[in-house]
Amino acid sequence: MMDHATRTGNRLLAALPPADFALLAPHLRKVVIERNSVLIRSGDRIEHLLFPLSGAIAAITELPNGQTVATAIIGHEGAVGLTSAFGASAAPATAVARLSGAALQISPAQFLAAQHRSPAIASMVQVFTMSLLTQLQHVAACNALHSVEARLARWLLHIHDRANEGDVLPLTQETLSELLGVRRTTVTHVVCTMRASRALKSSRRGQLEIDRPRLEAVACECYKVMSRRIDRIVSHGAVGLIPGAPARPPSRSPGSRIAGTGS
C-alpha cells in the first residue's frame, strides 16, 4: 500500500478519502520524470495517467506548420492523461517535462475501474478538469492581449512555483520559444530586455536566474488571477472529496507560489 507521505505529494490524490485512495494505491507506481522528456505526444494513445509529485509539465499544442505554443503548466496540483477518464483514448496535446521530478503512474483501465466504484474519484476528475479549463481560458486571453515580455514572465513564474528550490530555472531559449509560440530572435530580444530591468539576473546557456519580485512586476495580472482561481478550485475541491475538510487558503500572498508547493 502506498504510504501517506508519498500519496500526499499530489494534491488531487491527497484529497481522496483513505478508502477511495485504497482503490488506486495497489496500481500506482512511482516513476522518475526526466527534464525535457516527452511524456506523451498529441494524437497518441494514452497508455498511462501521471499524478506528478514534483516537477513541471507543459501541455504543448502543435500546429500543422510546425509552430508550438504552451497552453498549460501542470505540477503536483494536477495530472496528465486524465482526459481518458472521459473516454478519450488519444492525447489532445503533447506533454513535455520542463522541470525534472517524480510522478505516480497508473493505466487508464485501472483508473477507470476505480473511478466507477468511487464518486470521490469521479469528483476529483471534475476538480482537475475545472482547474485545467481555467488555466486554458486565461492562457488564451493572455496570449491574445498581452506582450511577449509579460507572457514570458507569467510562464517563468508558473514554472518557478513548481520548482523544488532556488531561483535558477533550467530553460533554454528554444524551450522559451516553444512555450511562447514565437521565434528565437524574439526570445533573445525579450530576455535581453528583462536582464536590463533585472527581472532576470543572468541567462547563461540553458539556465535563467530570476529575481522573483521584479519578475512579478513584469508579469501581467493573469498570473495572480490564474494562481488564485486554480488554487481556490483545487482547495475547495478537497472539501467536496473529504467531508468536513477545511479549505486550505493560499500559503503566501496572492501572486506567490501555489499553495502546497514545496518551497
PDB file of C-alpha atoms in Angstrom:
ATOM      1  CA  MET A   1       0.000   0.000   0.000  1.00  0.00           C
ATOM      2  CA  MET A   2       1.297   3.465  -0.898  1.00  0.00           C
ATOM      3  CA  ASP A   3       2.308   5.306   2.263  1.00  0.00           C
ATOM      4  CA  HIS A   4       0.680   8.552   3.335  1.00  0.00           C
ATOM      5  CA  ALA A   5       3.801  10.668   2.773  1.00  0.00           C
ATOM      6  CA  THR A   6       4.008   9.515  -0.846  1.00  0.00           C
ATOM      7  CA  ARG A   7       0.349   9.938  -1.690  1.00  0.00           C
ATOM      8  CA  THR A   8       0.106  13.456  -0.299  1.00  0.00           C
ATOM      9  CA  GLY A   9       2.793  14.567  -2.751  1.00  0.00           C
ATOM     10  CA  ASN A  10      -0.029  15.069  -5.256  1.00  0.00           C
ATOM     11  CA  ARG A  11      -2.850  17.357  -4.144  1.00  0.00           C
ATOM     12  CA  LEU A  12      -5.569  15.536  -6.071  1.00  0.00           C
ATOM     13  CA  LEU A  13      -4.711  12.163  -4.576  1.00  0.00           C
ATOM     14  CA  ALA A  14      -4.154  13.667  -1.130  1.00  0.00           C
ATOM     15  CA  ALA A  15      -7.727  14.964  -1.121  1.00  0.00           C
ATOM     16  CA  LEU A  16      -9.237  11.493  -1.549  1.00  0.00           C
ATOM     17  CA  PRO A  17     -10.674   9.720   1.499  1.00  0.00           C
ATOM     18  CA  PRO A  18      -8.474   6.731   2.519  1.00  0.00           C
ATOM     19  CA  ALA A  19     -10.998   4.138   1.332  1.00  0.00           C
ATOM     20  CA  ASP A  20     -11.174   5.713  -2.121  1.00  0.00           C
ATOM     21  CA  PHE A  21      -7.425   6.167  -2.402  1.00  0.00           C
ATOM     22  CA  ALA A  22      -7.080   2.472  -1.487  1.00  0.00           C
ATOM     23  CA  LEU A  23      -8.811   1.614  -4.786  1.00  0.00           C
ATOM     24  CA  LEU A  24      -5.937   3.259  -6.660  1.00  0.00           C
ATOM     25  CA  ALA A  25      -2.978   2.559  -4.374  1.00  0.00           C
ATOM     26  CA  PRO A  26      -2.204  -1.046  -5.469  1.00  0.00           C
ATOM     27  CA  HIS A  27      -1.880   0.107  -9.072  1.00  0.00           C
ATOM     28  CA  LEU A  28       0.170   3.279  -8.565  1.00  0.00           C
ATOM     29  CA  ARG A  29       3.845   3.068  -9.480  1.00  0.00           C
ATOM     30  CA  LYS A  30       6.350   5.808  -8.736  1.00  0.00           C
ATOM     31  CA  VAL A  31       8.339   6.905 -11.789  1.00  0.00           C
ATOM     32  CA  VAL A  32      11.071   9.453 -12.416  1.00  0.00           C
ATOM     33  CA  ILE A  33      10.377  12.230 -14.903  1.00  0.00           C
ATOM     34  CA  GLU A  34      13.459  13.447 -16.757  1.00  0.00           C
ATOM     35  CA  ARG A  35      13.681  17.077 -17.806  1.00  0.00           C
ATOM     36  CA  ASN A  36      12.760  17.656 -21.466  1.00  0.00           C
ATOM     37  CA  SER A  37      11.306  14.167 -21.827  1.00  0.00           C
ATOM     38  CA  VAL A  38       8.176  13.879 -23.986  1.00  0.00           C
ATOM     39  CA  LEU A  39       5.665  12.049 -21.808  1.00  0.00           C
ATOM     40  CA  ILE A  40       3.004  11.740 -24.494  1.00  0.00           C
ATOM     41  CA  ARG A  41       2.524  13.153 -27.982  1.00  0.00           C
ATOM     42  CA  SER A  42      -0.647  14.730 -29.295  1.00  0.00           C
ATOM     43  CA  GLY A  43      -2.803  12.119 -31.004  1.00  0.00           C
ATOM     44  CA  ASP A  44      -1.002   9.171 -29.419  1.00  0.00           C
ATOM     45  CA  ARG A  45      -2.886   6.610 -27.388  1.00  0.00           C
ATOM     46  CA  ILE A  46      -2.896   7.412 -23.656  1.00  0.00           C
ATOM     47  CA  GLU A  47      -1.041   4.483 -22.101  1.00  0.00           C
ATOM     48  CA  HIS A  48      -0.587   5.931 -18.596  1.00  0.00           C
ATOM     49  CA  LEU A  49      -2.023   8.581 -16.311  1.00  0.00           C
ATOM     50  CA  LEU A  50       0.530  10.539 -14.334  1.00  0.00           C
ATOM     51  CA  PHE A  51      -0.029  12.287 -10.996  1.00  0.00           C
ATOM     52  CA  PRO A  52       3.069  14.486 -10.538  1.00  0.00           C
ATOM     53  CA  LEU A  53       4.678  14.619  -7.103  1.00  0.00           C
ATOM     54  CA  SER A  54       7.217  17.233  -8.212  1.00  0.00           C
ATOM     55  CA  GLY A  55       8.470  18.928 -11.351  1.00  0.00           C
ATOM     56  CA  ALA A  56       6.622  20.876 -14.048  1.00  0.00           C
ATOM     57  CA  ILE A  57       4.989  19.518 -17.192  1.00  0.00           C
ATOM     58  CA  ALA A  58       3.969  21.723 -20.110  1.00  0.00           C
ATOM     59  CA  ALA A  59       0.969  20.957 -22.302  1.00  0.00           C
ATOM     60  CA  ILE A  60       2.065  21.905 -25.824  1.00  0.00           C
ATOM     61  CA  THR A  61      -0.202  22.475 -28.821  1.00  0.00           C
ATOM     62  CA  GLU A  62       1.428  21.827 -32.190  1.00  0.00           C
ATOM     63  CA  LEU A  63       0.117  23.483 -35.358  1.00  0.00           C
ATOM     64  CA  PRO A  64       0.302  21.924 -38.845  1.00  0.00           C
ATOM     65  CA  ASN A  65       3.090  24.346 -39.859  1.00  0.00           C
ATOM     66  CA  GLY A  66       5.291  23.085 -37.008  1.00  0.00           C
ATOM     67  CA  GLN A  67       4.786  26.019 -34.634  1.00  0.00           C
ATOM     68  CA  THR A  68       4.180  25.219 -30.979  1.00  0.00           C
ATOM     69  CA  VAL A  69       2.733  27.067 -28.012  1.00  0.00           C
ATOM     70  CA  ALA A  70       2.197  26.102 -24.386  1.00  0.00           C
ATOM     71  CA  THR A  71      -1.381  26.040 -23.159  1.00  0.00           C
ATOM     72  CA  ALA A  72      -0.871  24.919 -19.541  1.00  0.00           C
ATOM     73  CA  ILE A  73       1.719  24.058 -16.895  1.00  0.00           C
ATOM     74  CA  ILE A  74       0.919  21.115 -14.634  1.00  0.00           C
ATOM     75  CA  GLY A  75       2.627  20.189 -11.385  1.00  0.00           C
ATOM     76  CA  HIS A  76       1.727  18.375  -8.198  1.00  0.00           C
ATOM     77  CA  GLU A  77      -1.681  20.054  -8.145  1.00  0.00           C
ATOM     78  CA  GLY A  78      -2.803  18.150 -11.249  1.00  0.00           C
ATOM     79  CA  ALA A  79      -2.488  15.154 -13.543  1.00  0.00           C
ATOM     80  CA  VAL A  80      -1.503  14.223 -17.095  1.00  0.00           C
ATOM     81  CA  GLY A  81      -3.682  11.980 -19.265  1.00  0.00           C
ATOM     82  CA  LEU A  82      -6.826  12.440 -17.201  1.00  0.00           C
ATOM     83  CA  THR A  83      -8.896  13.054 -20.341  1.00  0.00           C
ATOM     84  CA  SER A  84      -9.011   9.260 -20.582  1.00  0.00           C
ATOM     85  CA  ALA A  85     -11.451   9.428 -17.656  1.00  0.00           C
ATOM     86  CA  PHE A  86     -13.959  10.899 -20.122  1.00  0.00           C
ATOM     87  CA  GLY A  87     -13.413   8.117 -22.626  1.00  0.00           C
ATOM     88  CA  ALA A  88     -10.731   9.821 -24.745  1.00  0.00           C
ATOM     89  CA  SER A  89      -8.119   7.315 -25.910  1.00  0.00           C
ATOM     90  CA  ALA A  90      -5.840   9.818 -27.701  1.00  0.00           C
ATOM     91  CA  ALA A  91      -3.935  12.677 -26.079  1.00  0.00           C
ATOM     92  CA  PRO A  92      -5.251  16.162 -27.004  1.00  0.00           C
ATOM     93  CA  ALA A  93      -1.827  17.786 -26.506  1.00  0.00           C
ATOM     94  CA  THR A  94       1.832  16.908 -26.188  1.00  0.00           C
ATOM     95  CA  ALA A  95       3.114  16.756 -22.596  1.00  0.00           C
ATOM     96  CA  VAL A  96       6.762  17.706 -22.078  1.00  0.00           C
ATOM     97  CA  ALA A  97       8.599  17.781 -18.731  1.00  0.00           C
ATOM     98  CA  ARG A  98      10.152  21.215 -18.252  1.00  0.00           C
ATOM     99  CA  LEU A  99      11.436  20.501 -14.748  1.00  0.00           C
ATOM    100  CA  SER A 100      12.521  17.032 -13.676  1.00  0.00           C
ATOM    101  CA  GLY A 101      10.566  15.346 -10.914  1.00  0.00           C
ATOM    102  CA  ALA A 102       8.597  12.264  -9.975  1.00  0.00           C
ATOM    103  CA  ALA A 103       5.055  11.052 -10.525  1.00  0.00           C
ATOM    104  CA  LEU A 104       2.663   8.254  -9.656  1.00  0.00           C
ATOM    105  CA  GLN A 105       1.680   6.282 -12.743  1.00  0.00           C
ATOM    106  CA  ILE A 106      -1.425   4.179 -13.378  1.00  0.00           C
ATOM    107  CA  SER A 107      -3.025   2.696 -16.503  1.00  0.00           C
ATOM    108  CA  PRO A 108      -6.286   4.199 -17.825  1.00  0.00           C
ATOM    109  CA  ALA A 109      -8.094   0.878 -17.389  1.00  0.00           C
ATOM    110  CA  GLN A 110      -7.080   0.598 -13.726  1.00  0.00           C
ATOM    111  CA  PHE A 111      -8.022   4.221 -13.060  1.00  0.00           C
ATOM    112  CA  LEU A 112     -11.398   3.900 -14.780  1.00  0.00           C
ATOM    113  CA  ALA A 113     -12.213   0.721 -12.825  1.00  0.00           C
ATOM    114  CA  ALA A 114     -11.572   2.599  -9.566  1.00  0.00           C
ATOM    115  CA  GLN A 115     -13.485   5.667 -10.769  1.00  0.00           C
ATOM    116  CA  HIS A 116     -16.580   3.589 -11.492  1.00  0.00           C
ATOM    117  CA  ARG A 117     -16.564   2.437  -7.869  1.00  0.00           C
ATOM    118  CA  SER A 118     -15.834   5.812  -6.286  1.00  0.00           C
ATOM    119  CA  PRO A 119     -17.858   9.057  -6.515  1.00  0.00           C
ATOM    120  CA  ALA A 120     -14.915  10.785  -4.804  1.00  0.00           C
ATOM    121  CA  ILE A 121     -12.531   9.809  -7.606  1.00  0.00           C
ATOM    122  CA  ALA A 122     -15.105  10.961 -10.175  1.00  0.00           C
ATOM    123  CA  SER A 123     -15.312  14.291  -8.316  1.00  0.00           C
ATOM    124  CA  MET A 124     -11.514  14.524  -8.297  1.00  0.00           C
ATOM    125  CA  VAL A 125     -11.565  14.297 -12.096  1.00  0.00           C
ATOM    126  CA  GLN A 126     -14.080  17.141 -12.239  1.00  0.00           C
ATOM    127  CA  VAL A 127     -11.958  19.277  -9.898  1.00  0.00           C
ATOM    128  CA  PHE A 128      -8.909  18.887 -12.107  1.00  0.00           C
ATOM    129  CA  THR A 129     -10.913  19.493 -15.281  1.00  0.00           C
ATOM    130  CA  MET A 130     -12.230  22.774 -13.851  1.00  0.00           C
ATOM    131  CA  SER A 131      -8.735  23.902 -12.852  1.00  0.00           C
ATOM    132  CA  LEU A 132      -7.304  22.978 -16.265  1.00  0.00           C
ATOM    133  CA  LEU A 133     -10.097  24.763 -18.154  1.00  0.00           C
ATOM    134  CA  THR A 134      -9.488  27.839 -16.017  1.00  0.00           C
ATOM    135  CA  GLN A 135      -5.833  27.813 -16.974  1.00  0.00           C
ATOM    136  CA  LEU A 136      -6.586  27.256 -20.673  1.00  0.00           C
ATOM    137  CA  GLN A 137      -9.050  30.165 -20.746  1.00  0.00           C
ATOM    138  CA  HIS A 138      -6.610  32.556 -19.085  1.00  0.00           C
ATOM    139  CA  VAL A 139      -3.720  31.498 -21.311  1.00  0.00           C
ATOM    140  CA  ALA A 140      -5.832  32.024 -24.439  1.00  0.00           C
ATOM    141  CA  ALA A 141      -6.844  35.514 -23.321  1.00  0.00           C
ATOM    142  CA  CYS A 142      -3.324  36.395 -22.209  1.00  0.00           C
ATOM    143  CA  ASN A 143      -1.783  35.258 -25.495  1.00  0.00           C
ATOM    144  CA  ALA A 144      -4.201  37.481 -27.415  1.00  0.00           C
ATOM    145  CA  LEU A 145      -3.938  40.602 -25.281  1.00  0.00           C
ATOM    146  CA  HIS A 146      -0.570  40.873 -23.566  1.00  0.00           C
ATOM    147  CA  SER A 147       3.015  41.479 -24.607  1.00  0.00           C
ATOM    148  CA  VAL A 148       5.567  38.711 -25.121  1.00  0.00           C
ATOM    149  CA  GLU A 149       7.549  40.072 -22.159  1.00  0.00           C
ATOM    150  CA  ALA A 150       4.555  39.874 -19.808  1.00  0.00           C
ATOM    151  CA  ARG A 151       3.681  36.395 -21.073  1.00  0.00           C
ATOM    152  CA  LEU A 152       7.254  35.144 -20.604  1.00  0.00           C
ATOM    153  CA  ALA A 153       7.280  36.488 -17.042  1.00  0.00           C
ATOM    154  CA  ARG A 154       3.987  34.665 -16.390  1.00  0.00           C
ATOM    155  CA  TRP A 155       5.293  31.337 -17.683  1.00  0.00           C
ATOM    156  CA  LEU A 156       8.522  31.690 -15.689  1.00  0.00           C
ATOM    157  CA  LEU A 157       6.526  32.343 -12.520  1.00  0.00           C
ATOM    158  CA  HIS A 158       4.286  29.324 -13.141  1.00  0.00           C
ATOM    159  CA  ILE A 159       7.354  27.127 -13.621  1.00  0.00           C
ATOM    160  CA  HIS A 160       9.137  28.639 -10.617  1.00  0.00           C
ATOM    161  CA  ASP A 161       6.069  27.857  -8.495  1.00  0.00           C
ATOM    162  CA  ARG A 162       6.710  24.200  -9.216  1.00  0.00           C
ATOM    163  CA  ALA A 163      10.497  24.253  -8.850  1.00  0.00           C
ATOM    164  CA  ASN A 164      11.885  22.354  -5.879  1.00  0.00           C
ATOM    165  CA  GLU A 165      14.273  25.066  -4.781  1.00  0.00           C
ATOM    166  CA  GLY A 166      16.323  28.031  -5.893  1.00  0.00           C
ATOM    167  CA  ASP A 167      15.820  30.749  -8.466  1.00  0.00           C
ATOM    168  CA  VAL A 168      17.757  29.177 -11.346  1.00  0.00           C
ATOM    169  CA  LEU A 169      15.480  27.570 -13.921  1.00  0.00           C
ATOM    170  CA  PRO A 170      16.975  25.090 -16.432  1.00  0.00           C
ATOM    171  CA  LEU A 171      15.318  26.577 -19.510  1.00  0.00           C
ATOM    172  CA  THR A 172      16.879  27.156 -22.919  1.00  0.00           C
ATOM    173  CA  GLN A 173      15.811  29.845 -25.353  1.00  0.00           C
ATOM    174  CA  GLU A 174      14.487  27.081 -27.593  1.00  0.00           C
ATOM    175  CA  THR A 175      12.232  25.971 -24.722  1.00  0.00           C
ATOM    176  CA  LEU A 176      11.043  29.548 -24.178  1.00  0.00           C
ATOM    177  CA  SER A 177      10.304  29.854 -27.897  1.00  0.00           C
ATOM    178  CA  GLU A 178       8.213  26.683 -27.706  1.00  0.00           C
ATOM    179  CA  LEU A 179       6.309  27.941 -24.647  1.00  0.00           C
ATOM    180  CA  LEU A 180       5.533  31.321 -26.156  1.00  0.00           C
ATOM    181  CA  GLY A 181       4.948  30.358 -29.781  1.00  0.00           C
ATOM    182  CA  VAL A 182       7.446  32.981 -31.039  1.00  0.00           C
ATOM    183  CA  ARG A 183      10.768  32.905 -32.875  1.00  0.00           C
ATOM    184  CA  ARG A 184      14.106  32.502 -31.138  1.00  0.00           C
ATOM    185  CA  THR A 185      15.114  36.023 -32.175  1.00  0.00           C
ATOM    186  CA  THR A 186      12.076  37.389 -30.329  1.00  0.00           C
ATOM    187  CA  VAL A 187      13.007  35.387 -27.225  1.00  0.00           C
ATOM    188  CA  THR A 188      16.581  36.713 -27.380  1.00  0.00           C
ATOM    189  CA  HIS A 189      15.311  40.294 -27.522  1.00  0.00           C
ATOM    190  CA  VAL A 190      12.851  39.812 -24.648  1.00  0.00           C
ATOM    191  CA  VAL A 191      15.443  38.080 -22.454  1.00  0.00           C
ATOM    192  CA  CYS A 192      17.846  40.990 -23.015  1.00  0.00           C
ATOM    193  CA  THR A 193      15.116  43.453 -22.047  1.00  0.00           C
ATOM    194  CA  MET A 194      14.322  41.511 -18.882  1.00  0.00           C
ATOM    195  CA  ARG A 195      18.010  41.355 -17.970  1.00  0.00           C
ATOM    196  CA  ALA A 196      18.196  45.134 -18.344  1.00  0.00           C
ATOM    197  CA  SER A 197      15.275  45.503 -15.907  1.00  0.00           C
ATOM    198  CA  ARG A 198      16.967  42.892 -13.657  1.00  0.00           C
ATOM    199  CA  ALA A 199      13.905  40.642 -13.657  1.00  0.00           C
ATOM    200  CA  LEU A 200      16.429  38.102 -14.949  1.00  0.00           C
ATOM    201  CA  LYS A 201      19.706  38.197 -13.058  1.00  0.00           C
ATOM    202  CA  SER A 202      21.517  36.078 -15.630  1.00  0.00           C
ATOM    203  CA  SER A 203      20.781  33.979 -18.686  1.00  0.00           C
ATOM    204  CA  ARG A 204      23.651  31.557 -19.042  1.00  0.00           C
ATOM    205  CA  ARG A 205      23.337  28.889 -21.699  1.00  0.00           C
ATOM    206  CA  GLY A 206      20.436  26.655 -20.704  1.00  0.00           C
ATOM    207  CA  GLN A 207      19.762  28.488 -17.423  1.00  0.00           C
ATOM    208  CA  LEU A 208      17.769  31.504 -16.309  1.00  0.00           C
ATOM    209  CA  GLU A 209      18.270  33.055 -12.878  1.00  0.00           C
ATOM    210  CA  ILE A 210      15.218  35.053 -11.900  1.00  0.00           C
ATOM    211  CA  ASP A 211      14.549  37.865  -9.460  1.00  0.00           C
ATOM    212  CA  ARG A 212      11.047  36.875  -8.396  1.00  0.00           C
ATOM    213  CA  PRO A 213       9.755  40.247  -7.090  1.00  0.00           C
ATOM    214  CA  ARG A 214      10.916  42.028 -10.253  1.00  0.00           C
ATOM    215  CA  LEU A 215       9.533  39.220 -12.413  1.00  0.00           C
ATOM    216  CA  GLU A 216       6.137  39.591 -10.731  1.00  0.00           C
ATOM    217  CA  ALA A 217       6.237  43.302 -11.565  1.00  0.00           C
ATOM    218  CA  VAL A 218       6.808  42.496 -15.241  1.00  0.00           C
ATOM    219  CA  ALA A 219       4.127  39.779 -15.467  1.00  0.00           C
ATOM    220  CA  CYS A 220       0.590  40.688 -16.447  1.00  0.00           C
ATOM    221  CA  GLU A 221      -2.289  40.387 -13.982  1.00  0.00           C
ATOM    222  CA  CYS A 222      -3.134  36.985 -15.482  1.00  0.00           C
ATOM    223  CA  TYR A 223      -0.534  35.297 -13.285  1.00  0.00           C
ATOM    224  CA  LYS A 224      -2.092  36.375  -9.984  1.00  0.00           C
ATOM    225  CA  VAL A 225      -5.668  35.864 -11.153  1.00  0.00           C
ATOM    226  CA  MET A 226      -4.915  32.434 -12.570  1.00  0.00           C
ATOM    227  CA  SER A 227      -2.979  31.288  -9.497  1.00  0.00           C
ATOM    228  CA  ARG A 228      -5.750  32.407  -7.124  1.00  0.00           C
ATOM    229  CA  ARG A 229      -8.531  30.781  -9.111  1.00  0.00           C
ATOM    230  CA  ILE A 230      -6.754  27.471  -9.659  1.00  0.00           C
ATOM    231  CA  ASP A 231      -5.776  27.234  -6.002  1.00  0.00           C
ATOM    232  CA  ARG A 232      -9.348  28.025  -4.971  1.00  0.00           C
ATOM    233  CA  ILE A 233     -10.727  25.305  -7.243  1.00  0.00           C
ATOM    234  CA  VAL A 234      -8.260  22.673  -6.007  1.00  0.00           C
ATOM    235  CA  SER A 235      -8.573  23.670  -2.338  1.00  0.00           C
ATOM    236  CA  HIS A 236     -12.370  23.859  -2.338  1.00  0.00           C
ATOM    237  CA  GLY A 237     -12.493  20.629  -4.316  1.00  0.00           C
ATOM    238  CA  ALA A 238     -10.775  18.920  -1.394  1.00  0.00           C
ATOM    239  CA  VAL A 239     -13.711  19.895   0.791  1.00  0.00           C
ATOM    240  CA  GLY A 240     -16.074  18.048  -1.518  1.00  0.00           C
ATOM    241  CA  LEU A 241     -13.887  14.943  -1.616  1.00  0.00           C
ATOM    242  CA  ILE A 242     -13.366  14.718   2.138  1.00  0.00           C
ATOM    243  CA  PRO A 243     -16.479  15.796   4.089  1.00  0.00           C
ATOM    244  CA  GLY A 244     -15.572  18.254   6.793  1.00  0.00           C
ATOM    245  CA  ALA A 245     -12.131  19.004   5.363  1.00  0.00           C
ATOM    246  CA  PRO A 246     -11.293  22.720   5.647  1.00  0.00           C
ATOM    247  CA  ALA A 247     -10.424  24.649   2.519  1.00  0.00           C
ATOM    248  CA  ARG A 248      -6.716  25.374   2.544  1.00  0.00           C
ATOM    249  CA  PRO A 249      -6.033  29.070   1.957  1.00  0.00           C
ATOM    250  CA  PRO A 250      -3.051  30.134  -0.146  1.00  0.00           C
ATOM    251  CA  SER A 251       0.147  29.698   1.862  1.00  0.00           C
ATOM    252  CA  ARG A 252       1.545  33.006   0.621  1.00  0.00           C
ATOM    253  CA  SER A 253       0.212  36.333  -0.522  1.00  0.00           C
ATOM    254  CA  PRO A 254      -1.578  36.313  -3.894  1.00  0.00           C
ATOM    255  CA  GLY A 255       0.887  36.062  -6.741  1.00  0.00           C
ATOM    256  CA  SER A 256       3.411  33.951  -4.845  1.00  0.00           C
ATOM    257  CA  ARG A 257       3.843  30.215  -5.179  1.00  0.00           C
ATOM    258  CA  ILE A 258       0.846  27.932  -5.435  1.00  0.00           C
ATOM    259  CA  ALA A 259      -0.298  26.787  -2.009  1.00  0.00           C
ATOM    260  CA  GLY A 260       1.129  23.439  -1.094  1.00  0.00           C
ATOM    261  CA  THR A 261       4.267  23.599  -3.254  1.00  0.00           C
ATOM    262  CA  GLY A 262       7.435  22.553  -1.572  1.00  0.00           C
ATOM    263  CA  SER A 263       9.292  25.764  -1.062  1.00  0.00           C
TER     264      SER A 263
END
